[in-house]
Coordinates of C-alpha atoms and ligand atoms in Angstrom, one line a residue:
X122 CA -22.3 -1.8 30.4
X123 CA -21.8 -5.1 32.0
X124 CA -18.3 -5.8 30.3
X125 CA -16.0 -8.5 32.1
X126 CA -13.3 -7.0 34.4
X127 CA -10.0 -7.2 32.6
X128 CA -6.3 -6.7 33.3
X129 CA -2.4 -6.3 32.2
X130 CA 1.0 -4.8 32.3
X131 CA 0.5 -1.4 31.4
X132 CA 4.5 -0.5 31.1
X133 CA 6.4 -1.7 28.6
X134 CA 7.6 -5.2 29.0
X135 CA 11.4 -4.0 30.0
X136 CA 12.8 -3.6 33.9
X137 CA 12.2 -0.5 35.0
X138 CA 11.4 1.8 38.6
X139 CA 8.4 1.0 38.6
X140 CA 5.6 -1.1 36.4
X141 CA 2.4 -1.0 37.0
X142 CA -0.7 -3.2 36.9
X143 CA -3.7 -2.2 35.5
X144 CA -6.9 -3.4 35.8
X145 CA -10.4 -2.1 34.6
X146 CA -14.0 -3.1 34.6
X147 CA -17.1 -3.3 37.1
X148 CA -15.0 -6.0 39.7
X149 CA -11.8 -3.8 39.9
X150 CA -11.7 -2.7 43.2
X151 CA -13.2 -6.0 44.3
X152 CA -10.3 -8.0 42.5
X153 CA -7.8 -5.6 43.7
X154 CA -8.1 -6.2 47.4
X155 CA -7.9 -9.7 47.1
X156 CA -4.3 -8.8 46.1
X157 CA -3.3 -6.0 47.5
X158 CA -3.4 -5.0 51.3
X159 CA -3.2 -1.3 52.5
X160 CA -1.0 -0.7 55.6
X161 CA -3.1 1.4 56.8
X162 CA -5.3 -1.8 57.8
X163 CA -8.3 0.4 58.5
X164 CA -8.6 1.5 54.9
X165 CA -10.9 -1.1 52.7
X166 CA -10.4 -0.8 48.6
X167 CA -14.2 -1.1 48.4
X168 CA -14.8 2.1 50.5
X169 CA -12.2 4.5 49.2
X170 CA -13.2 7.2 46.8
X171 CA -11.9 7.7 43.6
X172 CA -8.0 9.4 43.2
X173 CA -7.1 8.0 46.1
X174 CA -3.4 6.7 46.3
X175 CA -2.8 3.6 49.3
X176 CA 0.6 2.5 50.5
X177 CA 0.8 -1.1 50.8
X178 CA 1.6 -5.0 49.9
X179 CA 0.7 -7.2 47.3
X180 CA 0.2 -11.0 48.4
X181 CA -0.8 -13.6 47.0
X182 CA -3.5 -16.0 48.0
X183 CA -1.5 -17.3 50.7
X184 CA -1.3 -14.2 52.2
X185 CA 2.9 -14.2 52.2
X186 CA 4.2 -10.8 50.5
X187 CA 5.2 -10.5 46.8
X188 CA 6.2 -6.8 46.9
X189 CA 5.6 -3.1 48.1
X190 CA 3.1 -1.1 46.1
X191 CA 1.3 1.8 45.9
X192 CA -2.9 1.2 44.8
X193 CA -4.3 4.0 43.0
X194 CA -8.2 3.9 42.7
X195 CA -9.9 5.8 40.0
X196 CA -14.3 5.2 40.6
X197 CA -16.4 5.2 37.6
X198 CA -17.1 7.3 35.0
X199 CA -13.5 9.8 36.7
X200 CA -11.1 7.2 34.8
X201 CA -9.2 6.4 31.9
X202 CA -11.7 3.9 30.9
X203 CA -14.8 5.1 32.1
X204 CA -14.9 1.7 34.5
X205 CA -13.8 1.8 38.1
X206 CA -10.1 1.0 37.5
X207 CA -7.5 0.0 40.0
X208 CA -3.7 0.4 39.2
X209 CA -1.1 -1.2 41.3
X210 CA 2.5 0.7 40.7
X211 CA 4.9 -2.2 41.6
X212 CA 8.9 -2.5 41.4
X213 CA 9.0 -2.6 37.9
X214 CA 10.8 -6.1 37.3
X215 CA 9.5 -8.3 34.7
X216 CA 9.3 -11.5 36.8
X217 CA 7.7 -9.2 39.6
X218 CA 5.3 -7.7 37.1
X219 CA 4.7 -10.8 35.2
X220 CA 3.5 -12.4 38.8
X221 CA 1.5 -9.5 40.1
X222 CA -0.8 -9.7 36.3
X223 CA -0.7 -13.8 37.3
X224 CA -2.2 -12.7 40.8
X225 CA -4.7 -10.6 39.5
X226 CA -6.1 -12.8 37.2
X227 CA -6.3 -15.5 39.9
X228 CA -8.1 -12.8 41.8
X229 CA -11.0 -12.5 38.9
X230 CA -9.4 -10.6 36.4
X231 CA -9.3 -11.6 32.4
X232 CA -6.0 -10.9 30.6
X233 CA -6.8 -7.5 28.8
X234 CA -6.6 -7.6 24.9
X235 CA -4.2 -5.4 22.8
X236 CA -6.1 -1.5 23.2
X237 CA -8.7 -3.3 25.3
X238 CA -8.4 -0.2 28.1
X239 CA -8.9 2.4 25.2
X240 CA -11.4 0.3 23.4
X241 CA -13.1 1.2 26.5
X242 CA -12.7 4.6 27.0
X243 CA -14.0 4.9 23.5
X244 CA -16.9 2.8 24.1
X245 CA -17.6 4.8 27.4
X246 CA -18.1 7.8 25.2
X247 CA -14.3 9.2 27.0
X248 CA -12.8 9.6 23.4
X249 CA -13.7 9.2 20.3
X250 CA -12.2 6.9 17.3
X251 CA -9.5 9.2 15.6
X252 CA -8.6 10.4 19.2
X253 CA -8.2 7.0 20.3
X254 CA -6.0 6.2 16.8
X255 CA -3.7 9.7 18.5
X256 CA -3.5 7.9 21.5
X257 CA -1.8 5.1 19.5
X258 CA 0.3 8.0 17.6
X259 CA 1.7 9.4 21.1
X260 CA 3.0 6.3 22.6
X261 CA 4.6 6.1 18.9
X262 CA 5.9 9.6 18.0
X263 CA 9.8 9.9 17.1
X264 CA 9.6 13.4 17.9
X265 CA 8.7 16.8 19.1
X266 CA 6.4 17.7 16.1
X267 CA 4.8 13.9 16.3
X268 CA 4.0 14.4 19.9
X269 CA 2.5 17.5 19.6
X270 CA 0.8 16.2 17.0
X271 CA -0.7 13.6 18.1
X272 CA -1.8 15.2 21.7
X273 CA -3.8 17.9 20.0
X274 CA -5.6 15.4 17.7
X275 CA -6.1 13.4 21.8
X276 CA -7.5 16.8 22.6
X277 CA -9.5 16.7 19.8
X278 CA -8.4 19.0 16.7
X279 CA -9.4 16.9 14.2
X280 CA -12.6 15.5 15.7
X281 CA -13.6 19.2 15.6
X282 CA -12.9 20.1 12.3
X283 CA -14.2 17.1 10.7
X284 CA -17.8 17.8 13.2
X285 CA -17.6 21.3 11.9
X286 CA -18.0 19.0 7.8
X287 CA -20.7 16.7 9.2
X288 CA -22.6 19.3 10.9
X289 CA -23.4 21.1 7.4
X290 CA -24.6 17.7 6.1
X291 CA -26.2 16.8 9.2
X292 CA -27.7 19.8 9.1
X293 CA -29.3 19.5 5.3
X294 CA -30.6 16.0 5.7
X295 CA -32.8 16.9 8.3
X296 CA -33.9 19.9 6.2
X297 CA -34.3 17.9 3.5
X298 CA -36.0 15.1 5.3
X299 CA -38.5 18.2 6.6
X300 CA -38.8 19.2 3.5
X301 CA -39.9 15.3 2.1
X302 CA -42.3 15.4 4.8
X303 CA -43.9 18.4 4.6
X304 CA -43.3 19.6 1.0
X305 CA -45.3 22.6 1.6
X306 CA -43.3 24.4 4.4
X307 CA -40.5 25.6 1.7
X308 CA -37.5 26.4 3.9
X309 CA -36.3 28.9 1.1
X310 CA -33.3 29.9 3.8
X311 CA -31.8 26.3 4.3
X312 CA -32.6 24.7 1.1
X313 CA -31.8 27.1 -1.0
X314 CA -29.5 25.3 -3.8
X315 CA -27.0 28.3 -4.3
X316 CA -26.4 28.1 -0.4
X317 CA -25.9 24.3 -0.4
X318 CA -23.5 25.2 -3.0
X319 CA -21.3 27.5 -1.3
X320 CA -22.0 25.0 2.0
X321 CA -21.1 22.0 0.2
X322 CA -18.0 23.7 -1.7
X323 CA -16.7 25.2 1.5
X324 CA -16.7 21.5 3.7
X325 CA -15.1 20.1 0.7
X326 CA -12.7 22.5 0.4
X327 CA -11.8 21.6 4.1
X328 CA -11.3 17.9 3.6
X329 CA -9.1 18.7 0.6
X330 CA -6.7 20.3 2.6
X331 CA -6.7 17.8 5.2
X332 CA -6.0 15.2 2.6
X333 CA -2.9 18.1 1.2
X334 CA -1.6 17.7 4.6
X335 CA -1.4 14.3 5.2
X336 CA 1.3 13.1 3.5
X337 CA 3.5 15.8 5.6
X338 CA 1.6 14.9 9.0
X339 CA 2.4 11.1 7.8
X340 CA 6.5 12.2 7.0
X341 CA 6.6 13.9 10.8
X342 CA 4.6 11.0 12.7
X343 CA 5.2 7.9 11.0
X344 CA 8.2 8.5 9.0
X345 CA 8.8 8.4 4.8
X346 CA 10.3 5.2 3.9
X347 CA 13.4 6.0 2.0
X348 CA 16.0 4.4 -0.3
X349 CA 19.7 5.8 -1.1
X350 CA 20.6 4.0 -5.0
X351 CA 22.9 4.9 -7.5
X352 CA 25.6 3.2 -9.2
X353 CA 28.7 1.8 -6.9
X354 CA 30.8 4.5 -5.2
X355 CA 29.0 7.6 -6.4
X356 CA 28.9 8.4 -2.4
X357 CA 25.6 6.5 -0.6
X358 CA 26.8 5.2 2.1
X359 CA 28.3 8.5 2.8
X360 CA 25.3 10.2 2.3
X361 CA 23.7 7.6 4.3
X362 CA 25.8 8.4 7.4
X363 CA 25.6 12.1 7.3
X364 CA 21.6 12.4 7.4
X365 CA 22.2 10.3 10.0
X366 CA 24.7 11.9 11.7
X367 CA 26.8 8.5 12.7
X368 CA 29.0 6.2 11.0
X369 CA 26.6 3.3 10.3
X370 CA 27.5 2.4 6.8
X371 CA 30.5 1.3 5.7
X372 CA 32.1 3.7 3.7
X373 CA 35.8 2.7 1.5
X374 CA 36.8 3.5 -2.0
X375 CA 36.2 -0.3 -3.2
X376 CA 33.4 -0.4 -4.7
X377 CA 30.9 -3.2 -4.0
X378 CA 31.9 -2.5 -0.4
X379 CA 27.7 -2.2 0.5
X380 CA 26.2 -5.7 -0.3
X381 CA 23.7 -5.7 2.6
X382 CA 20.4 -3.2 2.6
X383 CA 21.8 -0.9 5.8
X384 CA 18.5 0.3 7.3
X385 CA 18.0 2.9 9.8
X386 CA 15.6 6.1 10.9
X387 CA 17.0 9.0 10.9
X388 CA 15.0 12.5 12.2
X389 CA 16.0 15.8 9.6
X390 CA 14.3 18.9 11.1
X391 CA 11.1 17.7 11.1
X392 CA 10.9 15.0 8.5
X393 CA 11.4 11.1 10.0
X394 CA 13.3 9.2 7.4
X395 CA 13.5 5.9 7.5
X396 CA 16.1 5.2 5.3
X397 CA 17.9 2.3 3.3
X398 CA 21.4 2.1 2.1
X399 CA 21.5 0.1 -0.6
X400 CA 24.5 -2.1 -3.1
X401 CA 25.7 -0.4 -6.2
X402 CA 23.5 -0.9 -9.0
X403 CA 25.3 -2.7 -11.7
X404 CA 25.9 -5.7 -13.5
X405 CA 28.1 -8.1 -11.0
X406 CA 29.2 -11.3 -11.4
X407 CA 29.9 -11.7 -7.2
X408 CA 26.9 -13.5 -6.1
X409 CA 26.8 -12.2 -2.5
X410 CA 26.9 -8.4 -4.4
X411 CA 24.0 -9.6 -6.9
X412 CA 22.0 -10.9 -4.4
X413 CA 22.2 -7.4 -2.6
X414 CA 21.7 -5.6 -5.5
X415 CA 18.4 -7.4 -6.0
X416 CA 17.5 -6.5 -2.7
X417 CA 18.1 -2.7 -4.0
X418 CA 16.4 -3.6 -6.8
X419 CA 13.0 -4.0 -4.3
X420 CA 14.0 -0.9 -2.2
X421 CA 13.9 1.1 -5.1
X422 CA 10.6 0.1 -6.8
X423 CA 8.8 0.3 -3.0
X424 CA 9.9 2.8 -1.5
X425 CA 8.2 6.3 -1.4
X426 CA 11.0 8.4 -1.6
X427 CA 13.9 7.8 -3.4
X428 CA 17.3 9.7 -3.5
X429 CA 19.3 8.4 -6.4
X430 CA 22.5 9.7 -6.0
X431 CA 24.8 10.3 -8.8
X432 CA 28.6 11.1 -9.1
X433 CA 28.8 14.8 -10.4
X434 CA 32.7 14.3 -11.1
X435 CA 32.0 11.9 -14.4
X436 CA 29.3 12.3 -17.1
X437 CA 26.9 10.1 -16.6
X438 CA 27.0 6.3 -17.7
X439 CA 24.4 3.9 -18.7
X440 CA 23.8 2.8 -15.1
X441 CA 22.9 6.4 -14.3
X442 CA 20.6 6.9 -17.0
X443 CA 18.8 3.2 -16.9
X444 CA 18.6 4.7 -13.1
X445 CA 16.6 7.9 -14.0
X446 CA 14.7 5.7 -15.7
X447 CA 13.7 3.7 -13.1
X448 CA 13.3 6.2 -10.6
X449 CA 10.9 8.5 -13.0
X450 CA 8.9 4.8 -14.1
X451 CA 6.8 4.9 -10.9
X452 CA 4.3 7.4 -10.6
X453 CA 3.1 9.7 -7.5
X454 CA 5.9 9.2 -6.2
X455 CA 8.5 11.7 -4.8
X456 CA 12.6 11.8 -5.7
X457 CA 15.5 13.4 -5.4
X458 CA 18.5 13.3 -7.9
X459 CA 21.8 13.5 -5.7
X460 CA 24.4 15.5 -7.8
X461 CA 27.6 14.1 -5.5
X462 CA 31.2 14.9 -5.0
X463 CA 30.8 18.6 -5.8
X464 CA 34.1 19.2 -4.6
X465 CA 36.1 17.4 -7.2
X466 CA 34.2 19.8 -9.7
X467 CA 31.0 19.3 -12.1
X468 CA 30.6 17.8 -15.1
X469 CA 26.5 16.6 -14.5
X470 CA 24.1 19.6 -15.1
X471 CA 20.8 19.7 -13.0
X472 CA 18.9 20.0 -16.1
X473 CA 19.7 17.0 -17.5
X474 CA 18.6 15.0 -14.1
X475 CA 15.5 17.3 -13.7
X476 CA 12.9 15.7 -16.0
X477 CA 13.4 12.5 -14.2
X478 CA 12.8 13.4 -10.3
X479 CA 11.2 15.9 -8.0
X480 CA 14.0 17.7 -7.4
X481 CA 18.0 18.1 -8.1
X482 CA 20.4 19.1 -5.3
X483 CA 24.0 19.2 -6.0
X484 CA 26.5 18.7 -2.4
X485 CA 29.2 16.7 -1.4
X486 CA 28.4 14.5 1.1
X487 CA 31.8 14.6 2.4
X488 CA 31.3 18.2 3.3
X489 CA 28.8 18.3 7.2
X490 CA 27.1 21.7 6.1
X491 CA 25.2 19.1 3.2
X492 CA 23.3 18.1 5.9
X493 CA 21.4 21.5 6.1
X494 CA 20.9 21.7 2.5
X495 CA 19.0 18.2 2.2
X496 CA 17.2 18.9 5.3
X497 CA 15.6 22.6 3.7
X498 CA 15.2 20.4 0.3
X499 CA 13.6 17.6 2.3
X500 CA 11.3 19.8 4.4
X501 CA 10.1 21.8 1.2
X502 CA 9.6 18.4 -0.9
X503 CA 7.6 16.9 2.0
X504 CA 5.8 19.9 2.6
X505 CA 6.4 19.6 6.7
X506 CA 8.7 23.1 6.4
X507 CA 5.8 25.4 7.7
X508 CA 3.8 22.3 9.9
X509 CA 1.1 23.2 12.7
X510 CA 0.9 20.4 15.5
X511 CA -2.0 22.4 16.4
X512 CA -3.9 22.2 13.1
X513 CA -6.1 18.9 12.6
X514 CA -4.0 16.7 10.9
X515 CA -5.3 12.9 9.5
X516 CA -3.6 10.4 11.7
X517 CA -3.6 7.4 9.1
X518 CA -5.4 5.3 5.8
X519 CA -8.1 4.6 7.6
X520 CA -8.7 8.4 8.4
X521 CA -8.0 9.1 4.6
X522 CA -9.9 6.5 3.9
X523 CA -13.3 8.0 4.8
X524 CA -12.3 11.5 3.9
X525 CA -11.8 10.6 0.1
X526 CA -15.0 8.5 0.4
X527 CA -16.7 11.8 1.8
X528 CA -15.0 14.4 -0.5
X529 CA -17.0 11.5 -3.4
X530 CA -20.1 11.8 -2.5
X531 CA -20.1 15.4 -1.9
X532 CA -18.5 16.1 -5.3
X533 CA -21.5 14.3 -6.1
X534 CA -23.9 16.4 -4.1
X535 CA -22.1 19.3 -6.0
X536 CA -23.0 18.3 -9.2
X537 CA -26.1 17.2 -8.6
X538 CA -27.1 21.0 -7.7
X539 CA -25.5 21.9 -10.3
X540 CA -27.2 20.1 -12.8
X541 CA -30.8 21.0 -10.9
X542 CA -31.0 17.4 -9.3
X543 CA -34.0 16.7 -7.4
X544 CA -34.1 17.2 -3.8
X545 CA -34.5 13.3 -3.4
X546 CA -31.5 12.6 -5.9
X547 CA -29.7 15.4 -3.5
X548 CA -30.4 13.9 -0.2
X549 CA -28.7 10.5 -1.1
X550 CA -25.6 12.1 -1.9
X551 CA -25.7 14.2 1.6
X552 CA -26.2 10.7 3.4
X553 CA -23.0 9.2 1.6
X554 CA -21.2 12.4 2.5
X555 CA -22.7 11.4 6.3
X556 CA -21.7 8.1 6.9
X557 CA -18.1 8.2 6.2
X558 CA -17.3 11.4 8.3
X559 CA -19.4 9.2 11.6
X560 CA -17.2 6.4 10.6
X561 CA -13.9 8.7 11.0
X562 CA -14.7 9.9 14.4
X563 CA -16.5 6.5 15.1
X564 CA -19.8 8.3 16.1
X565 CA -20.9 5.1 14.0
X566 CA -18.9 2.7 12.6
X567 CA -19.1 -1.1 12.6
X568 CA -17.7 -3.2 15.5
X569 CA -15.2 -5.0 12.5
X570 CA -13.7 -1.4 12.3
X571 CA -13.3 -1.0 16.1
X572 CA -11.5 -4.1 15.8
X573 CA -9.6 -3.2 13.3
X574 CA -8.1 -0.2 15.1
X575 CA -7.9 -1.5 18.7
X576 CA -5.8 -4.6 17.4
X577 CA -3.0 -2.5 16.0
X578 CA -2.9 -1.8 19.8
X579 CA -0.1 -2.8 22.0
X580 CA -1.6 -4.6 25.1
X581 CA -1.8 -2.5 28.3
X582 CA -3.2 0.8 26.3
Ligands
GDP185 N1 35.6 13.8 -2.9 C1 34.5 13.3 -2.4 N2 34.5 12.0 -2.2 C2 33.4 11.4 -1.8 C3 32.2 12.1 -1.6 N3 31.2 11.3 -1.2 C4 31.8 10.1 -1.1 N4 33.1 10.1 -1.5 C5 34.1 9.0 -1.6 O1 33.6 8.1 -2.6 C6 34.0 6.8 -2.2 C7 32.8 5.9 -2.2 O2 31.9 6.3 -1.2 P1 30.7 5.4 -0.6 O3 29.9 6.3 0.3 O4 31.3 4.2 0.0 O5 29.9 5.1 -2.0 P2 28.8 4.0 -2.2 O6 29.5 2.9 -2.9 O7 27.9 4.7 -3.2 O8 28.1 3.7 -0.9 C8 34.6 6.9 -0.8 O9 36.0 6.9 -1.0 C9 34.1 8.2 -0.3 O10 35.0 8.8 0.6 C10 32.2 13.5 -1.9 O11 31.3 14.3 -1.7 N5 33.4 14.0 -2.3
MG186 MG1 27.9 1.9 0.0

């Protein structure tokens, strides 16, 4: 592929030991010693092979120093991209870094767009779409759990599983296709509706529970977006700061005293909350306080999980219950009812929060060992209690995306055996089943959708 040879800052755009230049395409090594000199003057750039690491200086065109560096060559297809790429590890200061990129481009190079280095890799055939999307997840992950998620789905966990679903359809279309062509050759074995069946049933029953476990995967990698509400000075803002283990939210026995939406993310076991503290929900007169109970308001119709938190000391009042109403008004959606202050006794009765919400936990948040019990309720709610990094996991909507599409068509193809379809009928399901599966792993997909992924990107990647 005759692509243009681009470059950037592959570090992140912060002062650090040591940033580093990257630059890909078929002119790499050609553009590279225009800028960068080896001390070891015998050495060329153009004759070194690949993995080799040069001591050296960058210069500019006037040939006057700009830094010390070291020039790592990587040949074509042994590289990140599958290009020949050159990297030049620099002293990793932002004007130093920003004049190296400036030098390189002089040199020949194209400023590199956002993803433009995996972009290539996945057009090189080095990686394909969903493990390029993990890439994305790594430099991401909050956590442990996120990590190792996202490096075995880079290594290739869920390619493999959703190959092992194509390869059955795959596998049937070109039976059936044989079959259209030479109707006479029955293959009994291979088209043999009550095998399809148990086939067809089996690969959905695989996507299924890869669409059961995204919502967890989605809670450990990209985090549940969460808001506290409840009526003023039932205990939020104390709630707020033990999950997250700080005082961050201002916490007094006024009440009114949180008019702001206090956002922050906070890491339970293995759950990522991102979370918002929220105003009391009540009728104010205070305009600042109305304004921020609007703004709750929002939170609490958005968000998709909600912990409405009530105080256990005092029956409930009318805010409470036109809260449970609220919270229980939007569907699919996952809550938890908050039974507070547990330490000045109980007057509120789980049962008569449980019809609202998803589940009922009663704590005080004064008390540190509440921590433990939201973080057992959370992980069991969430479903990331008994998680496998190692399993295949969907990475994001566009992943879902084409597994519900898929799961569609072959519900179809189900069906359609079932109700004796024709073999014709048949095949046009199995295609639609097809398509959306090569679109997951991008084994084909339309350039739009590369584009779609790569710009979500950060430049340098
Ligand atoms: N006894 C007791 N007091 C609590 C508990 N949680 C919060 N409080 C007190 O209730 C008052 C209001 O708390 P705050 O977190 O500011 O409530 P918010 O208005 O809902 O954010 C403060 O005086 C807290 O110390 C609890 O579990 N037990
Ligand atoms: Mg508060």
């Amino acid at each position: 592929m005759a692509e243009r040879t681009v470059a950037a800052i592959a570090t992140p755009n912060a002062a650090g030991g040591i940033g580093i230049v990257r630059i890909s395409g078929g002119d790499a090594l050609s553009v590279a010693s225009k800028v960068f000199v080896p001390a070891k003057r015998a050495l060329t750039l153009a004759d070194v092979p690949g993995y080799t690491a040069l001591f050296g200086t960058v210069i500019e065109a006037t040939g006057e120093s700009v830094d010390q560096a070291i020039c790592l060559v990587f040949r074509a297809p042994a590289s990140y991209t599958g290009e020949d790429v050159v990297e030049l590890q620099c002293h990793g200061g932002m004007y130093l870094m920003q004049k190296v990129l400036r030098l390189v481009i002089a040199a020949g190079a194209e400023p590199a767009g956002p993803g433009e280095f995996t972009k290539r890799a996945f057009l090189n055939g080095k990686l394909d779409l969903s493990e390029a999307e993990s890439v994305m997840n790594m430099i991401s992950a909050h956590g442990e759990q996120a990590a190792n998620a996202a490096y075995h789905a880079l290594e290739g966990s869920l390619s493999r599983e959703i190959r092992s679903v194509s390869d059955v359809f795959i596998a049937a279309a070109a039976h059936m296709a044989a079959w259209a062509d030479y109707p006479d050759e029955i293959y009994e074995e291979e088209l043999d509706y009550d095998v399809l069946l148990t086939n067809f049933r089996e690969a959905y029953d695989k996507l299924d529970a890869l669409t059961k476990k995204f919502d967890a995967g989605q809670a450990i990698t990209e985090g549940v977006e969460t808001a506290i509400v409840g009526r003023p000075n039932v205990g939020k803002s104390t709630l707020m700061n033990r999950l997250l283990q700080r005082e961050r939210s201002i916490v007094t026995s006024i009440a009114g005293t949180t008019r702001d939406v206090v956002e922050e993310t906070a890491r339970i076991g293995n759950v990522v909350l991102r979370l918002a503290d929220t105003a009391g929900l009540h009728e104010s007169e205070d305009v600042v306080e109305s304004i921020g109970i609007q703004m709750a308001e929002e939170k609490l119709e958005h968000a998709d999980l909600v912990l409405a938190v009530f105080d256990g000391s005092a029956p409930l009042d009318d805010a409470d219950r036109a809260l449970l109403q609220k919270v229980s008004s939007v569907e699919n959606r996952k809550s938890i009812a908050i039974i507070n202050k547990s330490d000045l006794g109980n007057v509120v009765s789980e049962e008569e929060l449980s019809p609202f919400v998803s589940a009922v936990i009663t704590l005080s948040a004064k008390d540190p060992d509440c921590y433990e019990q939201m973080r057992m309720l959370l992980e069991e709610l969430l479903g990331t209690a008994d998680f496998d990094p190692s399993a295949a996991m969907l990475a994001n909507e566009r992943q879902l995306d084409c597994v519900h599409r898929a799961m569609a068509a072959i519900k179809e193809a189900i069906d359609g055996i079932q109700l004796g379809l024709t073999m014709d009928a048949l095949s046009v399901c199995v295609d639609d089943a097809i398509a959306p599966l090569l679109e997951l792993t991008g084994e084909s997909v339309s350039d739009t959708i590369i584009e779609q992924v790569f710009a979500t990107f950060c430049v340098g990647k």
